[in-house]
Coordinates of C-alpha atoms and ligand atoms in Angstrom, one line a residue:
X1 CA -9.5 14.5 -0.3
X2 CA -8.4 13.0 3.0
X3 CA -10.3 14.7 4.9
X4 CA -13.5 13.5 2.9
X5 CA -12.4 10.1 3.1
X6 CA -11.9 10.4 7.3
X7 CA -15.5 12.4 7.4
X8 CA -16.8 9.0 5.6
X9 CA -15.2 6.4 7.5
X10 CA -16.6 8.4 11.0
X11 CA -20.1 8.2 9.8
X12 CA -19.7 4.1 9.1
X13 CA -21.7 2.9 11.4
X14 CA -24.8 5.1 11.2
X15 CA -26.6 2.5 9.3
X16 CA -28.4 4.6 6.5
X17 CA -30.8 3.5 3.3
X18 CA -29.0 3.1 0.8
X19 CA -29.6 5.9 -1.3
X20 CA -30.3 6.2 -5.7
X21 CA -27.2 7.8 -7.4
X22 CA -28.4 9.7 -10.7
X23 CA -25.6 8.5 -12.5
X24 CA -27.3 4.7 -13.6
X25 CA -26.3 3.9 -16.4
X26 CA -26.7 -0.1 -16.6
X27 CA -29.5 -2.6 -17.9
X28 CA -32.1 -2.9 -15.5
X29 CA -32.1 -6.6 -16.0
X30 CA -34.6 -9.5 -17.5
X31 CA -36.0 -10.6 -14.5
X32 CA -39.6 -9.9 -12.8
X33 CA -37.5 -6.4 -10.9
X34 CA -36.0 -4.1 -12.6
X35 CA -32.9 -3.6 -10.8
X36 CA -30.7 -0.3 -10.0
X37 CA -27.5 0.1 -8.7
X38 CA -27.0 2.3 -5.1
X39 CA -24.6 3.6 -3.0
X40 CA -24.9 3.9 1.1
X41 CA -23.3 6.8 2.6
X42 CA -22.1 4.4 5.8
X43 CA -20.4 1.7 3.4
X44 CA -19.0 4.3 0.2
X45 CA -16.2 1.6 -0.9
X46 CA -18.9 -0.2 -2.6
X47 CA -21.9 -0.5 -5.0
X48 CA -24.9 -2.1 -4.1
X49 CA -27.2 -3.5 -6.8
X50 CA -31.1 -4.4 -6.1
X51 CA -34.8 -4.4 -7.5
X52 CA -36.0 -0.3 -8.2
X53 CA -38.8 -1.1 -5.9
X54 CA -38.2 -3.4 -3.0
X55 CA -41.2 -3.2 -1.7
X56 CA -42.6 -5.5 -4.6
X57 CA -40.5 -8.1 -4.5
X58 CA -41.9 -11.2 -3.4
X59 CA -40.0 -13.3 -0.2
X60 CA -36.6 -12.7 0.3
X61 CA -33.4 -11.4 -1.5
X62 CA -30.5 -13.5 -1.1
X63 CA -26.5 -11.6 -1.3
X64 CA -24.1 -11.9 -4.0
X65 CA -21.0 -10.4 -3.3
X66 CA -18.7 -9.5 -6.5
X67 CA -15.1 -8.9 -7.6
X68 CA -14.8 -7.0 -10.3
X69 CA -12.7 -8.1 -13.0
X70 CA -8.6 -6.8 -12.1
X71 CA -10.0 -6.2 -8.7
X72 CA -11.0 -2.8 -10.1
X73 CA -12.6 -0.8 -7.9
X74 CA -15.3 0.6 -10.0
X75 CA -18.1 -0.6 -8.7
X76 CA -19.7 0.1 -12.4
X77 CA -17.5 -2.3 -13.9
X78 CA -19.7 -5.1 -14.8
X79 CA -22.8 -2.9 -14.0
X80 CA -24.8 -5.0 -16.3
X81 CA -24.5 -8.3 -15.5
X82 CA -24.9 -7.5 -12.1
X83 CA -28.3 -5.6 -12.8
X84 CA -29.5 -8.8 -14.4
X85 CA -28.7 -10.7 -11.1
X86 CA -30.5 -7.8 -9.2
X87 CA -33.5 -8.4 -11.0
X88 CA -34.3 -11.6 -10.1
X89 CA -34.5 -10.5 -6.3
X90 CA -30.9 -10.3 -5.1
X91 CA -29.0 -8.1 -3.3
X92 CA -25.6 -7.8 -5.4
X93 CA -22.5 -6.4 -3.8
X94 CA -19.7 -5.3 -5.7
X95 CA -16.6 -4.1 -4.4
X96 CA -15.5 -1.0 -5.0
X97 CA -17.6 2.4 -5.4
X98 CA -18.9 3.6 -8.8
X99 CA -16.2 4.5 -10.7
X100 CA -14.3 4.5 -7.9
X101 CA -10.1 4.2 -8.8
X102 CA -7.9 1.8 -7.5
X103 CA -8.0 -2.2 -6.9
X104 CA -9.7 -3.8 -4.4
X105 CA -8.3 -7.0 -2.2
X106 CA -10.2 -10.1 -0.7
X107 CA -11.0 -8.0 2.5
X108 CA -13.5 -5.7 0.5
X109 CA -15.4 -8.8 -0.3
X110 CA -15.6 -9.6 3.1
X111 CA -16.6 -6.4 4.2
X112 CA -19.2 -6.7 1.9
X113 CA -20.6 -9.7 3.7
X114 CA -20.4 -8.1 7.0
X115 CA -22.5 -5.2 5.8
X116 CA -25.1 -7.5 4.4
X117 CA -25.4 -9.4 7.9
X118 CA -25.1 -6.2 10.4
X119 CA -27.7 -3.9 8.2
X120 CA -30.8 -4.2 8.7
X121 CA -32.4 -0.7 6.7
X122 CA -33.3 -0.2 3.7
X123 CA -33.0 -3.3 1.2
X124 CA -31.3 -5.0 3.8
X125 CA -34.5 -5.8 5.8
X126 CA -35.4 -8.4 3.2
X127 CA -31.9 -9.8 2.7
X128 CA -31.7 -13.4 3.4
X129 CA -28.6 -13.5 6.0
X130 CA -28.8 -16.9 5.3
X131 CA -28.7 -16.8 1.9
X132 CA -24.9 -15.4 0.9
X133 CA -22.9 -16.4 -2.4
X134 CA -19.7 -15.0 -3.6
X135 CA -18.2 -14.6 -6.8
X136 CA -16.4 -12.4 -8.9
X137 CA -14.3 -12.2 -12.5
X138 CA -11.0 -13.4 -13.1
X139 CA -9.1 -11.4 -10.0
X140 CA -12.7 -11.2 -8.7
X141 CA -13.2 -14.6 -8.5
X142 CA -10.0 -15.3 -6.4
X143 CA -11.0 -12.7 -3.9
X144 CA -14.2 -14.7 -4.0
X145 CA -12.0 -18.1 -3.5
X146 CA -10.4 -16.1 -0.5
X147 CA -13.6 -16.5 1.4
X148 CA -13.6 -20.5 1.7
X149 CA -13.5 -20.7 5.4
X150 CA -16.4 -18.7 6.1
X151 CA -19.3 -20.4 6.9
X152 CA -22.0 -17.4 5.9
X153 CA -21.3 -18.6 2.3
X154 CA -23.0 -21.1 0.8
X155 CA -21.5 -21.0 -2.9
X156 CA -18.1 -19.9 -4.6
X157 CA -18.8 -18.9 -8.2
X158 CA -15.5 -19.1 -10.2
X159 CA -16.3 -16.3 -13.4
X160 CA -13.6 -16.7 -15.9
X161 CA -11.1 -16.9 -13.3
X162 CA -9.1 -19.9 -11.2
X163 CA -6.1 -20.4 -8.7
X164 CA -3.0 -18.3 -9.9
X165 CA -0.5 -21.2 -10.1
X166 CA -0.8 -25.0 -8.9
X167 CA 0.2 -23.6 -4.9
X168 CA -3.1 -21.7 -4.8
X169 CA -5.2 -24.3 -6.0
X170 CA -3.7 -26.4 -3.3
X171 CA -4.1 -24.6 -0.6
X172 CA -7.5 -23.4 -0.9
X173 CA -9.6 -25.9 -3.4
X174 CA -9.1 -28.9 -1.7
X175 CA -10.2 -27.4 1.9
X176 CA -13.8 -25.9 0.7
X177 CA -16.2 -27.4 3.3
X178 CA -20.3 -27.6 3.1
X179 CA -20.2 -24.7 -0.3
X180 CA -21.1 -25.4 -3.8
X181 CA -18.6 -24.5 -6.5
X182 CA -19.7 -23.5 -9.8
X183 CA -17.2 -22.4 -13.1
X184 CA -18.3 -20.1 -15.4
X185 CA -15.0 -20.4 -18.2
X186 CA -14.7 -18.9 -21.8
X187 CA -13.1 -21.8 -23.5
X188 CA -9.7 -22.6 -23.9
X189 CA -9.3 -19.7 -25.0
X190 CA -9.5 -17.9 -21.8
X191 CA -6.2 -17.4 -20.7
X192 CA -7.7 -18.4 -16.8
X193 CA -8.9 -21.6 -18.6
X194 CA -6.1 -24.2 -17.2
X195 CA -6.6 -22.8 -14.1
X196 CA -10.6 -23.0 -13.3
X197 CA -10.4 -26.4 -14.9
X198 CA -7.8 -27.6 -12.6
X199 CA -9.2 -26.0 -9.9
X200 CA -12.5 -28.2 -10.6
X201 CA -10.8 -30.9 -10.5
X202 CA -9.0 -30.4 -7.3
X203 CA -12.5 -30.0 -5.4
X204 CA -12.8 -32.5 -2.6
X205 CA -15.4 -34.9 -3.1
X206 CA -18.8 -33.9 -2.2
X207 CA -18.8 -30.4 -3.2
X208 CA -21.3 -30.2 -5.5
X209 CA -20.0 -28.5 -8.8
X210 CA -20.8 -27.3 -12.1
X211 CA -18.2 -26.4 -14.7
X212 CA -19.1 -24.5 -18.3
X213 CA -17.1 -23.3 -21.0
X214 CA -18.6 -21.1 -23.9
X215 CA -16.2 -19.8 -26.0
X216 CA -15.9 -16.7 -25.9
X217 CA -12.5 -16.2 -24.2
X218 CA -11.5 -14.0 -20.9
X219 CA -13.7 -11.2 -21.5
X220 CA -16.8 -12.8 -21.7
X221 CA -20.2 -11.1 -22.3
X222 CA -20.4 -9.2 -18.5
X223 CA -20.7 -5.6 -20.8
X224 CA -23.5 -7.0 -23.5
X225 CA -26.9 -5.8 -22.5
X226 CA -27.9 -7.4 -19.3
X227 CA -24.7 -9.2 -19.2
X228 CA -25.6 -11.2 -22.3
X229 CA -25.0 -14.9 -21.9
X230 CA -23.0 -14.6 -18.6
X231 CA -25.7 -12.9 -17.5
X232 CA -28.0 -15.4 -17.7
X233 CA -26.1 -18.3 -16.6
X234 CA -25.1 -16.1 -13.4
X235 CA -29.0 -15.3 -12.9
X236 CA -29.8 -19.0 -13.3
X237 CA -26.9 -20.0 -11.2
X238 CA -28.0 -17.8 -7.8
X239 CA -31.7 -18.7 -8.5
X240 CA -31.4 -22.5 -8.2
X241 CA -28.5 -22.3 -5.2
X242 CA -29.1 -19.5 -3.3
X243 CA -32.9 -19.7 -3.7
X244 CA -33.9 -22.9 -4.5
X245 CA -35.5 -22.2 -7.5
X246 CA -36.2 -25.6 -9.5
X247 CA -37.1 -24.0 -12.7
X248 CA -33.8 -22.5 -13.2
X249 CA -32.5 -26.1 -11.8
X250 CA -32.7 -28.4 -15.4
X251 CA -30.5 -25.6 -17.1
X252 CA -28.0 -27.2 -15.1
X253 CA -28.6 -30.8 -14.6
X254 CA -30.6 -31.4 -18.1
X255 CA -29.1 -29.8 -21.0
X256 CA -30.2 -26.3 -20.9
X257 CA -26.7 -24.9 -21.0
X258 CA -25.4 -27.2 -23.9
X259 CA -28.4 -25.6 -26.0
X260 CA -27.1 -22.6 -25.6
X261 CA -23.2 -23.5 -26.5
X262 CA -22.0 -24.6 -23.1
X263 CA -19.6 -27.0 -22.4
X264 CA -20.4 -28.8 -19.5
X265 CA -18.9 -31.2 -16.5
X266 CA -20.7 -31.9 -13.2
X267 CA -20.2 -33.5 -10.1
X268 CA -22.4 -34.2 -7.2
X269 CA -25.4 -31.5 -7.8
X270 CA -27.4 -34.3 -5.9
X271 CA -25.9 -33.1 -3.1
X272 CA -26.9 -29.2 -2.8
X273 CA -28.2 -27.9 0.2
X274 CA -30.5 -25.2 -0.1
X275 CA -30.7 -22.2 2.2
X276 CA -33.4 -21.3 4.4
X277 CA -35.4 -18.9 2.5
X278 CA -36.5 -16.7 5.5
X279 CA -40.1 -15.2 6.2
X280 CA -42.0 -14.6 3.4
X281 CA -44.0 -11.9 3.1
X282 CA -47.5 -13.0 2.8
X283 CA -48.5 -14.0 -0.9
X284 CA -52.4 -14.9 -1.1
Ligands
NAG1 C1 -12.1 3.4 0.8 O1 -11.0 3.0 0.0 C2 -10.0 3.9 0.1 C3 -8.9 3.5 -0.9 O2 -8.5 2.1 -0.7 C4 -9.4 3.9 1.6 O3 -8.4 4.8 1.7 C5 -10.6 4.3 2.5 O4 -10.2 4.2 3.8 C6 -11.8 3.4 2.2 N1 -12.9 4.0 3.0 C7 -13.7 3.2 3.8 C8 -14.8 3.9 4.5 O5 -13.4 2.0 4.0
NAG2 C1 -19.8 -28.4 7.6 O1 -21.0 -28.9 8.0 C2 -21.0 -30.0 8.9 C3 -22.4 -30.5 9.1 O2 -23.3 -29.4 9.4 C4 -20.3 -29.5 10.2 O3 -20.3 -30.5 11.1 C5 -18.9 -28.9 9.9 O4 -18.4 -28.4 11.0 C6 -19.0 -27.9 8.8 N1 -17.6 -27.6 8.4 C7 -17.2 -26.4 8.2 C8 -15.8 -26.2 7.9 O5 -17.9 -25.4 8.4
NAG3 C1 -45.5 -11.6 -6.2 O1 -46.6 -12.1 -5.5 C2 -47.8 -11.5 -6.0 C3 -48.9 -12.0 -5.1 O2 -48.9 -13.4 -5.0 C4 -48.0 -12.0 -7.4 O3 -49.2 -11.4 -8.0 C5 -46.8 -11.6 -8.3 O4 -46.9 -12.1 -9.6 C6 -45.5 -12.1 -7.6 N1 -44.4 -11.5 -8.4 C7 -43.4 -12.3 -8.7 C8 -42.4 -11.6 -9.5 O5 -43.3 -13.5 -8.4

């Protein structure tokens, strides 16, 4: 077993395609790309979800990079959701290998980023280096926090998750600079549900923000087909900030989400700042 683990960490560097793994067993996701998860033989600590055929998708594909949910380290863990972020032309990161034991810490999520801006085979000659969010579930979403001083990101998103204790939230929420902060909270019910609200309302002014709360407690919907409502909101959520895509906008700023059984607060969506989408491959 070491000595696998050694032979893989010599060959990061030789920057391979990522490579189909047989073993898919997710959604492949609502949008216009059915998505797939992979795994690259030069980066094996993690899972790497994106359209089945790159080739078709049209512009672009922004990052997300995940944390799974007890900062597992199953890449698989919230396979479907991801998918259905994947299929709306995204490059979705998630810490951890499939099935892979163990936990993962804040560095992993970081590593992820790095990968996405140093590879340039494969999917990763239509990522948008620009174009990188973070976010992850509950632990996941504090390794995502963990990443508020670096300026590749342009959004935090806070999945059923928030500062541990009232230190946290001070140190980190207060200093996010030129990112967007969106809360995605099951209710007060969610037993993180003190602590993303107080976290949202620790954000420095400026930071544009979005907080809902459906109630469906901690667990949320990440294993329903295609990530259920979560998934949706997540898809909607990447489209409009990391892509710029107005027709996922209104579900935000009208009253898409309340339809749907959202509880909603907002602060300074006027102030968004949308990423550079990149070269676009030509679309006559
Ligand atoms: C993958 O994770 C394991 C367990 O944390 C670690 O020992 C190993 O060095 C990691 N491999 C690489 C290539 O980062
Ligand atoms: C945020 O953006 C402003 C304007 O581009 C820039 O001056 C500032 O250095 C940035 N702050 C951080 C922490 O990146
Ligand atoms: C991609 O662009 C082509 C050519 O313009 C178009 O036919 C197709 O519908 C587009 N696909 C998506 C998912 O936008």
């Amino acid at each position: 077993m070491k000595a696998s683990i050694f032979a893989l960490s010599l060959s990061a560097g030789a920057l391979g395609a990522p490579t189909l793994d047989a073993r898919q067993q997710v959604s492949t996701g609502t949008g216009p790309y059915p998505a797939r998860w992979v795994t690259a033989p030069d980066f094996p600590n993690h899972t790497i979800y994106i359209p089945q055929n790159v080739d078709a998708v049209n512009g672009t594909m922004p990052v997300v990079a995940w944390g799974n949910g007890a900062c597992s380290a199953n890449g698989l863990g919230q396979g479907n959701f991801l998918a259905e972020i994947a299929s709306w032309g995204f490059i979705v990161i998630a810490s951890g290998g499939p099935n892979q034991g163990g936990s993962t810490t804040a560095q992993w999520m970081k590593d992820s980023i790095d990968y996405a801006t140093r590879t340039t085979s494969g999917p990763f000659a239509k990522a948008n280096k620009e174009s990188i969010g973070v976010a992850g579930w509950s632990c996941g979403g504090v390794e995502a926090y963990e990443q508020y001083q670096d300026s590749r990101v342009k959004t935090i998103g806070i999945f059923n998750s928030g500062q541990m204790d009232e230190g946290g939230t001070r140190r980190v929420v207060p200093n996010i600079r030129n990112k967007s902060v969106f809360f995605f909270l099951g209710g007060p019910s969610d037993i993180a549900y003190n602590n993303g609200m107080r976290d949202y309302r620790a954000l420095p002014s400026g930071i544009p923000s979005w907080n809902g709360n459906l109630p469906v407690g901690h667990g949320a919907t990440y294993g329903d087909a295609n990530g259920g409502r979560f998934g949706k909101a997540a898809q909607l959520y990447f489209r409009w900030v990391l892509k710029g895509d107005q027709t996922a906008a209104s579900w935000f700023t009208g009253n898409g989400a309340q339809q749907e059984g959202w509880t909603v607060e907002r602060k300074d969506l006027d102030k968004l700042v949308f990423p550079p989408q990149g070269d676009t491959p030509s679309k006559c």
